Structures are given as structure tokens and as C-alpha cells.
Amino acid sequence: MALRLTHIYLPKDCSGCLDDIREKFKIIEHYEIEEKSWNEIKLLLDAEMTEPVLDFIENRYGHQDGFRVIVTPVEAVIPRLEVGKSPKLMMRAKKA
């Protein structure tokens, strides 16, 4: 399974981004880091989901000062993700 790690940087006053994304897309894992003047959201995505998620994020938040997205390919995940277990992983991600 090809994976991508997406780093989304938003100004502190942008809120609800992670909730919006989680409602619309299957996210394997997610993390949110709050800094003094900005937030970083990290999403672990199936490679096929990357473009629709990026289009949504850009359309919704692309006009914000400080907005940036960085996408990197993922070589490995430990513990290993099992093919066909996405619903279970999605449930775990939603609890975080």
C-alpha cells in the first residue's frame, strides 16, 4: 500500500480543519501540533486519497496567510498496516 504523510501548516486562528477533513475522507492516522502562532496537522493517507484531500484543503484554506502543505512519500510504518484493515484504522484515528 502506497502511503503519503501530509503536513498542513495553518495560522492559529484557523480552526476546524482536522474535523472537516475527518468528516469527508478516510484518514489512516492524524496528529495535530499546536504552536504559538500556527498549527500543524499531519495526516497519514493512502496515496490515492492525497489529491482529493489536497484539493479540499487548498480550496478551503489556501487563501490564509501562512498556509502551506508538504507531502512526503512513506517508506514504512511500524507497526505494519495490514491490507484490508482500513475501517479499523479509521476508527482508531477518529478516537485520537
GROMACS .gro file of N, CA and C in nm:
model
  288
    1MET      N    1   0.085  -0.117   0.000
    1MET     CA    2   0.000   0.000   0.000
    1MET      C    3   0.090   0.123   0.000
    2ALA      N    4   0.074   0.209  -0.098
    2ALA     CA    5   0.150   0.334  -0.106
    2ALA      C    6   0.086   0.437  -0.013
    3LEU      N    7   0.170   0.500   0.068
    3LEU     CA    8   0.122   0.597   0.166
    3LEU      C    9   0.189   0.732   0.148
    4ARG      N   10   0.123   0.836   0.196
    4ARG     CA   11   0.177   0.972   0.196
    4ARG      C   12   0.158   1.032   0.335
    5LEU      N   13   0.257   1.109   0.378
    5LEU     CA   14   0.245   1.187   0.501
    5LEU      C   15   0.230   1.332   0.459
    6THR      N   16   0.120   1.391   0.499
    6THR     CA   17   0.088   1.529   0.461
    6THR      C   18   0.101   1.618   0.583
    7HIS      N   19   0.182   1.722   0.572
    7HIS     CA   20   0.199   1.822   0.678
    7HIS      C   21   0.123   1.946   0.634
    8ILE      N   22   0.026   1.988   0.712
    8ILE     CA   23  -0.054   2.106   0.679
    8ILE      C   24  -0.024   2.212   0.784
    9TYR      N   25   0.020   2.328   0.739
    9TYR     CA   26   0.051   2.439   0.830
    9TYR      C   27  -0.054   2.548   0.810
   10LEU      N   28  -0.118   2.586   0.920
   10LEU     CA   29  -0.224   2.686   0.917
   10LEU      C   30  -0.202   2.789   1.027
   11PRO      N   31  -0.247   2.913   1.005
   11PRO     CA   32  -0.240   3.011   1.113
   11PRO      C   33  -0.324   2.965   1.232
   12LYS      N   34  -0.287   3.013   1.349
   12LYS     CA   35  -0.353   2.973   1.473
   12LYS      C   36  -0.504   2.999   1.470
   13ASP      N   37  -0.546   3.105   1.402
   13ASP     CA   38  -0.688   3.141   1.403
   13ASP      C   39  -0.775   3.054   1.311
   14CYS      N   40  -0.714   2.965   1.235
   14CYS     CA   41  -0.792   2.870   1.154
   14CYS      C   42  -0.826   2.751   1.243
   15SER      N   43  -0.952   2.723   1.256
   15SER     CA   44  -0.990   2.610   1.340
   15SER      C   45  -1.085   2.519   1.264
   16GLY      N   46  -1.092   2.396   1.306
   16GLY     CA   47  -1.186   2.301   1.247
   16GLY      C   48  -1.134   2.228   1.125
   17CYS      N   49  -1.011   2.252   1.084
   17CYS     CA   50  -0.958   2.188   0.964
   17CYS      C   51  -0.957   2.036   0.978
   18LEU      N   52  -0.903   1.988   1.088
   18LEU     CA   53  -0.894   1.843   1.107
   18LEU      C   54  -1.033   1.779   1.112
   19ASP      N   55  -1.126   1.843   1.180
   19ASP     CA   56  -1.262   1.790   1.186
   19ASP      C   57  -1.325   1.784   1.047
   20ASP      N   58  -1.305   1.890   0.968
   20ASP     CA   59  -1.359   1.893   0.831
   20ASP      C   60  -1.302   1.779   0.747
   21ILE      N   61  -1.173   1.758   0.756
   21ILE     CA   62  -1.106   1.654   0.677
   21ILE      C   63  -1.154   1.515   0.721
   22ARG      N   64  -1.161   1.493   0.851
   22ARG     CA   65  -1.201   1.362   0.903
   22ARG      C   66  -1.345   1.327   0.865
   23GLU      N   67  -1.430   1.427   0.852
   23GLU     CA   68  -1.569   1.401   0.813
   23GLU      C   69  -1.581   1.359   0.667
   24LYS      N   70  -1.491   1.406   0.582
   24LYS     CA   71  -1.505   1.386   0.438
   24LYS      C   72  -1.418   1.275   0.380
   25PHE      N   73  -1.307   1.240   0.447
   25PHE     CA   74  -1.209   1.149   0.389
   25PHE      C   75  -1.168   1.039   0.487
   26LYS      N   76  -1.121   0.927   0.430
   26LYS     CA   77  -1.065   0.819   0.511
   26LYS      C   78  -0.920   0.854   0.543
   27ILE      N   79  -0.895   0.878   0.670
   27ILE     CA   80  -0.762   0.913   0.717
   27ILE      C   81  -0.711   0.794   0.799
   28ILE      N   82  -0.591   0.746   0.769
   28ILE     CA   83  -0.536   0.632   0.842
   28ILE      C   84  -0.497   0.674   0.983
   29GLU      N   85  -0.421   0.781   0.995
   29GLU     CA   86  -0.380   0.839   1.124
   29GLU      C   87  -0.375   0.989   1.110
   30HIS      N   88  -0.387   1.057   1.222
   30HIS     CA   89  -0.374   1.203   1.219
   30HIS      C   90  -0.314   1.252   1.350
   31TYR      N   91  -0.245   1.364   1.341
   31TYR     CA   92  -0.182   1.427   1.457
   31TYR      C   93  -0.198   1.577   1.440
   32GLU      N   94  -0.214   1.647   1.550
   32GLU     CA   95  -0.223   1.793   1.545
   32GLU      C   96  -0.126   1.850   1.647
   33ILE      N   97  -0.044   1.944   1.602
   33ILE     CA   98   0.054   2.010   1.688
   33ILE      C   99   0.018   2.158   1.693
   34GLU      N  100  -0.001   2.209   1.812
   34GLU     CA  101  -0.036   2.350   1.829
   34GLU      C  102   0.087   2.426   1.876
   35GLU      N  103   0.124   2.526   1.801
   35GLU     CA  104   0.235   2.615   1.835
   35GLU      C  105   0.179   2.752   1.871
   36LYS      N  106   0.268   2.843   1.903
   36LYS     CA  107   0.226   2.977   1.946
   36LYS      C  108   0.142   3.050   1.842
   37SER      N  109   0.187   3.051   1.717
   37SER     CA  110   0.118   3.129   1.614
   37SER      C  111   0.066   3.046   1.497
   38TRP      N  112   0.084   2.914   1.502
   38TRP     CA  113   0.036   2.830   1.393
   38TRP      C  114   0.007   2.689   1.443
   39ASN      N  115  -0.066   2.615   1.363
   39ASN     CA  116  -0.096   2.474   1.390
   39ASN      C  117  -0.041   2.389   1.276
   40GLU      N  118   0.005   2.271   1.310
   40GLU     CA  119   0.046   2.174   1.209
   40GLU      C  120  -0.042   2.051   1.224
   41ILE      N  121  -0.097   2.007   1.113
   41ILE     CA  122  -0.176   1.885   1.111
   41ILE      C  123  -0.101   1.786   1.023
   42LYS      N  124  -0.078   1.667   1.076
   42LYS     CA  125  -0.013   1.561   0.999
   42LYS      C  126  -0.117   1.454   0.970
   43LEU      N  127  -0.124   1.416   0.844
   43LEU     CA  128  -0.218   1.313   0.801
   43LEU      C  129  -0.143   1.199   0.734
   44LEU      N  130  -0.169   1.078   0.775
   44LEU     CA  131  -0.119   0.961   0.705
   44LEU      C  132  -0.231   0.913   0.614
   45LEU      N  133  -0.205   0.917   0.484
   45LEU     CA  134  -0.308   0.889   0.384
   45LEU      C  135  -0.265   0.779   0.289
   46ASP      N  136  -0.363   0.707   0.238
   46ASP     CA  137  -0.339   0.621   0.123
   46ASP      C  138  -0.305   0.715   0.007
   47ALA      N  139  -0.209   0.679  -0.075
   47ALA     CA  140  -0.164   0.768  -0.184
   47ALA      C  141  -0.279   0.811  -0.274
   48GLU      N  142  -0.377   0.724  -0.295
   48GLU     CA  143  -0.490   0.757  -0.382
   48GLU      C  144  -0.579   0.867  -0.323
   49MET      N  145  -0.576   0.885  -0.192
   49MET     CA  146  -0.658   0.987  -0.127
   49MET      C  147  -0.588   1.123  -0.124
   50THR      N  148  -0.461   1.128  -0.155
   50THR     CA  149  -0.384   1.251  -0.140
   50THR      C  150  -0.439   1.365  -0.223
   51GLU      N  151  -0.462   1.344  -0.350
   51GLU     CA  152  -0.508   1.453  -0.436
   51GLU      C  153  -0.644   1.509  -0.394
   52PRO      N  154  -0.745   1.425  -0.368
   52PRO     CA  155  -0.873   1.482  -0.323
   52PRO      C  156  -0.861   1.559  -0.191
   53VAL      N  157  -0.780   1.508  -0.099
   53VAL     CA  158  -0.762   1.577   0.029
   53VAL      C  159  -0.692   1.711   0.007
   54LEU      N  160  -0.587   1.712  -0.075
   54LEU     CA  161  -0.515   1.837  -0.103
   54LEU      C  162  -0.604   1.938  -0.173
   55ASP      N  163  -0.685   1.894  -0.268
   55ASP     CA  164  -0.777   1.986  -0.335
   55ASP      C  165  -0.873   2.049  -0.235
   56PHE      N  166  -0.927   1.967  -0.146
   56PHE     CA  167  -1.020   2.017  -0.044
   56PHE      C  168  -0.951   2.120   0.047
   57ILE      N  169  -0.832   2.086   0.094
   57ILE     CA  170  -0.759   2.175   0.185
   57ILE      C  171  -0.724   2.306   0.116
   58GLU      N  172  -0.675   2.298  -0.007
   58GLU     CA  173  -0.637   2.419  -0.080
   58GLU      C  174  -0.758   2.509  -0.105
   59ASN      N  175  -0.869   2.450  -0.146
   59ASN     CA  176  -0.990   2.530  -0.171
   59ASN      C  177  -1.043   2.594  -0.043
   60ARG      N  178  -1.031   2.525   0.067
   60ARG     CA  179  -1.086   2.574   0.194
   60ARG      C  180  -0.994   2.672   0.267
   61TYR      N  181  -0.862   2.647   0.263
   61TYR     CA  182  -0.769   2.724   0.345
   61TYR      C  183  -0.657   2.792   0.267
   62GLY      N  184  -0.651   2.774   0.137
   62GLY     CA  185  -0.542   2.826   0.056
   62GLY      C  186  -0.525   2.976   0.058
   63HIS      N  187  -0.628   3.051   0.092
   63HIS     CA  188  -0.623   3.197   0.095
   63HIS      C  189  -0.563   3.250   0.225
   64GLN      N  190  -0.543   3.164   0.325
   64GLN     CA  191  -0.492   3.207   0.455
   64GLN      C  192  -0.342   3.237   0.449
   65ASP      N  193  -0.301   3.347   0.512
   65ASP     CA  194  -0.158   3.376   0.525
   65ASP      C  195  -0.094   3.268   0.610
   66GLY      N  196   0.021   3.220   0.568
   66GLY     CA  197   0.091   3.116   0.642
   66GLY      C  198   0.049   2.975   0.606
   67PHE      N  199  -0.045   2.961   0.513
   67PHE     CA  200  -0.090   2.829   0.469
   67PHE      C  201   0.020   2.762   0.388
   68ARG      N  202   0.047   2.636   0.419
   68ARG     CA  203   0.143   2.558   0.342
   68ARG      C  204   0.112   2.410   0.362
   69VAL      N  205   0.136   2.332   0.258
   69VAL     CA  206   0.122   2.187   0.266
   69VAL      C  207   0.249   2.124   0.211
   70ILE      N  208   0.300   2.026   0.283
   70ILE     CA  209   0.416   1.949   0.238
   70ILE      C  210   0.376   1.802   0.238
   71VAL      N  211   0.400   1.733   0.128
   71VAL     CA  212   0.364   1.592   0.115
   71VAL      C  213   0.491   1.512   0.092
   72THR      N  214   0.506   1.404   0.169
   72THR     CA  215   0.622   1.316   0.152
   72THR      C  216   0.575   1.171   0.139
   73PRO      N  217   0.645   1.093   0.056
   73PRO     CA  218   0.611   0.951   0.048
   73PRO      C  219   0.656   0.880   0.176
   74VAL      N  220   0.583   0.776   0.214
   74VAL     CA  221   0.615   0.699   0.334
   74VAL      C  222   0.674   0.565   0.290
   75GLU      N  223   0.793   0.536   0.339
   75GLU     CA  224   0.859   0.410   0.304
   75GLU      C  225   0.813   0.295   0.392
   76ALA      N  226   0.786   0.324   0.521
   76ALA     CA  227   0.747   0.217   0.613
   76ALA      C  228   0.668   0.276   0.729
   77VAL      N  229   0.585   0.191   0.788
   77VAL     CA  230   0.510   0.226   0.909
   77VAL      C  231   0.522   0.108   1.004
   78ILE      N  232   0.559   0.137   1.128
   78ILE     CA  233   0.570   0.032   1.229
   78ILE      C  234   0.482   0.072   1.346
   79PRO      N  235   0.390  -0.006   1.394
   79PRO     CA  236   0.363  -0.141   1.345
   79PRO      C  237   0.305  -0.137   1.204
   80ARG      N  238   0.328  -0.244   1.133
   80ARG     CA  239   0.286  -0.252   0.993
   80ARG      C  240   0.134  -0.243   0.981
   81LEU      N  241   0.093  -0.175   0.876
   81LEU     CA  242  -0.050  -0.166   0.845
   81LEU      C  243  -0.089  -0.290   0.766
   82GLU      N  244  -0.199  -0.350   0.801
   82GLU     CA  245  -0.245  -0.468   0.730
   82GLU      C  246  -0.344  -0.428   0.623
   83VAL      N  247  -0.328  -0.483   0.504
   83VAL     CA  248  -0.418  -0.454   0.393
   83VAL      C  249  -0.557  -0.504   0.430
   84GLY      N  250  -0.657  -0.421   0.401
   84GLY     CA  251  -0.794  -0.460   0.429
   84GLY      C  252  -0.841  -0.426   0.569
   85LYS      N  253  -0.756  -0.359   0.647
   85LYS     CA  254  -0.794  -0.323   0.783
   85LYS      C  255  -0.821  -0.174   0.797
   86SER      N  256  -0.841  -0.105   0.687
   86SER     CA  257  -0.863   0.039   0.691
   86SER      C  258  -0.978   0.081   0.781
   87PRO      N  259  -1.095   0.013   0.782
   87PRO     CA  260  -1.202   0.058   0.871
   87PRO      C  261  -1.159   0.059   1.017
   88LYS      N  262  -1.084  -0.042   1.060
   88LYS     CA  263  -1.036  -0.046   1.197
   88LYS      C  264  -0.940   0.070   1.224
   89LEU      N  265  -0.850   0.093   1.130
   89LEU     CA  266  -0.757   0.204   1.145
   89LEU      C  267  -0.830   0.336   1.147
   90MET      N  268  -0.932   0.348   1.064
   90MET     CA  269  -1.008   0.472   1.060
   90MET      C  270  -1.076   0.497   1.194
   91MET      N  271  -1.129   0.393   1.256
   91MET     CA  272  -1.193   0.408   1.386
   91MET      C  273  -1.091   0.453   1.490
   92ARG      N  274  -0.971   0.397   1.486
   92ARG     CA  275  -0.867   0.437   1.580
   92ARG      C  276  -0.830   0.582   1.560
   93ALA      N  277  -0.819   0.624   1.435
   93ALA     CA  278  -0.782   0.762   1.406
   93ALA      C  279  -0.889   0.859   1.456
   94LYS      N  280  -1.014   0.822   1.446
   94LYS     CA  281  -1.121   0.911   1.489
   94LYS      C  282  -1.123   0.930   1.640
   95LYS      N  283  -1.073   0.833   1.714
   95LYS     CA  284  -1.072   0.844   1.859
   95LYS      C  285  -0.963   0.938   1.909
   96ALA      N  286  -0.861   0.960   1.828
   96ALA     CA  287  -0.747   1.042   1.871
   96ALA      C  288  -0.786   1.188   1.883
   0.00000   0.00000   0.00000
